[in-house]
XYZ file of C-alpha atoms in Angstrom:
115
model
C 51.144 -29.625 52.133
C 50.722 -26.921 49.454
C 49.545 -28.109 46.057
C 50.598 -26.230 42.937
C 49.562 -26.974 39.370
C 50.950 -25.421 36.226
C 48.716 -25.786 33.190
C 50.082 -25.097 29.735
C 47.311 -25.177 27.148
C 46.669 -24.388 23.528
C 42.985 -23.508 23.167
C 41.056 -23.457 19.889
C 42.318 -20.956 17.340
C 40.545 -18.529 14.990
C 38.567 -15.391 15.695
C 35.117 -16.966 15.622
C 35.779 -19.897 17.973
C 35.288 -18.107 21.307
C 32.801 -20.682 22.593
C 35.123 -23.513 21.583
C 37.944 -21.859 23.564
C 35.588 -21.510 26.520
C 34.710 -25.200 26.269
C 38.387 -26.183 26.016
C 38.996 -24.262 29.251
C 36.019 -25.879 31.003
C 37.086 -29.352 29.873
C 40.608 -28.903 31.196
C 39.507 -27.263 34.443
C 36.797 -29.778 35.282
C 38.281 -33.009 33.940
C 41.961 -32.808 34.862
C 42.819 -35.226 37.673
C 46.124 -36.098 39.275
C 47.104 -39.696 39.967
C 43.607 -40.843 38.947
C 42.171 -39.410 42.186
C 38.741 -37.759 41.784
C 39.520 -35.432 44.721
C 42.774 -34.333 43.116
C 41.613 -31.675 40.665
C 42.634 -28.149 39.691
C 39.822 -26.796 41.848
C 41.456 -28.376 44.889
C 44.938 -26.968 44.289
C 46.226 -24.130 46.446
C 47.746 -22.392 43.432
C 47.130 -22.844 39.721
C 49.252 -21.052 37.152
C 47.655 -21.195 33.715
C 49.731 -20.268 30.690
C 49.991 -21.063 27.029
C 48.306 -19.961 23.845
C 44.762 -19.227 24.957
C 43.966 -17.773 21.524
C 41.465 -15.173 22.698
C 41.610 -12.215 20.337
C 40.888 -8.547 20.082
C 37.353 -8.735 18.728
C 37.060 -7.551 15.176
C 33.271 -7.423 15.352
C 33.486 -3.848 16.643
C 36.889 -2.814 15.290
C 38.257 -3.359 11.816
C 41.630 -4.993 11.358
C 42.993 -1.611 10.336
C 41.665 0.028 13.523
C 43.211 -2.731 15.625
C 46.594 -2.302 13.895
C 46.442 1.498 14.332
C 45.730 1.154 18.061
C 48.540 -1.383 18.402
C 50.999 0.879 16.575
C 50.080 3.708 18.969
C 50.441 1.402 22.002
C 46.804 2.035 22.991
C 46.708 -1.030 25.234
C 43.726 0.066 27.327
C 41.687 0.833 24.226
C 42.477 -2.594 22.761
C 41.622 -4.319 26.037
C 38.091 -2.923 25.794
C 37.620 -5.376 22.909
C 39.539 -8.305 24.375
C 37.598 -11.573 24.060
C 39.134 -13.091 27.188
C 38.178 -10.108 29.340
C 34.658 -10.202 27.960
C 34.308 -13.923 28.708
C 35.739 -13.472 32.208
C 33.363 -10.556 32.860
C 30.454 -12.835 31.887
C 31.931 -15.420 34.297
C 32.200 -18.014 31.536
C 35.919 -18.774 31.946
C 38.768 -18.289 34.412
C 36.389 -16.857 37.005
C 38.530 -18.131 39.879
C 41.747 -16.691 38.449
C 43.465 -13.329 38.786
C 45.058 -11.830 35.706
C 48.059 -9.581 36.079
C 47.976 -6.130 34.512
C 48.408 -6.375 30.769
C 51.233 -4.074 29.741
C 52.192 -5.548 26.386
C 50.739 -5.451 22.905
C 48.932 -8.390 21.290
C 51.360 -11.199 20.645
C 49.658 -12.728 17.652
C 50.214 -11.793 14.023
C 47.950 -8.786 13.607
C 49.524 -7.502 10.429
C 49.080 -10.185 7.757
C 51.672 -10.488 5.062
């Protein structure tokens, strides 16, 4: 039997809450059980599809909001991804280390131009 889980999550919001998002991920990944069975976890599924509002941002510690907007307007996806919080956390093996992310070919989907 093939086991498939689809997780839809809304992780902590706001630029500065990266560690809180990481902890939200860890809590869901390690604590989710199916039918109350301790052996029935996400780790034991054959396929896990994780979607939702993960809330990782383009880091504004190295780029100003204006620089981020300019890159987005020019469709400089690869440049923006260099500052992507999720990629940085995955590279450090802090979150989603067992997952494969598809190629990102779209601009940030959050409101990056206030007003």
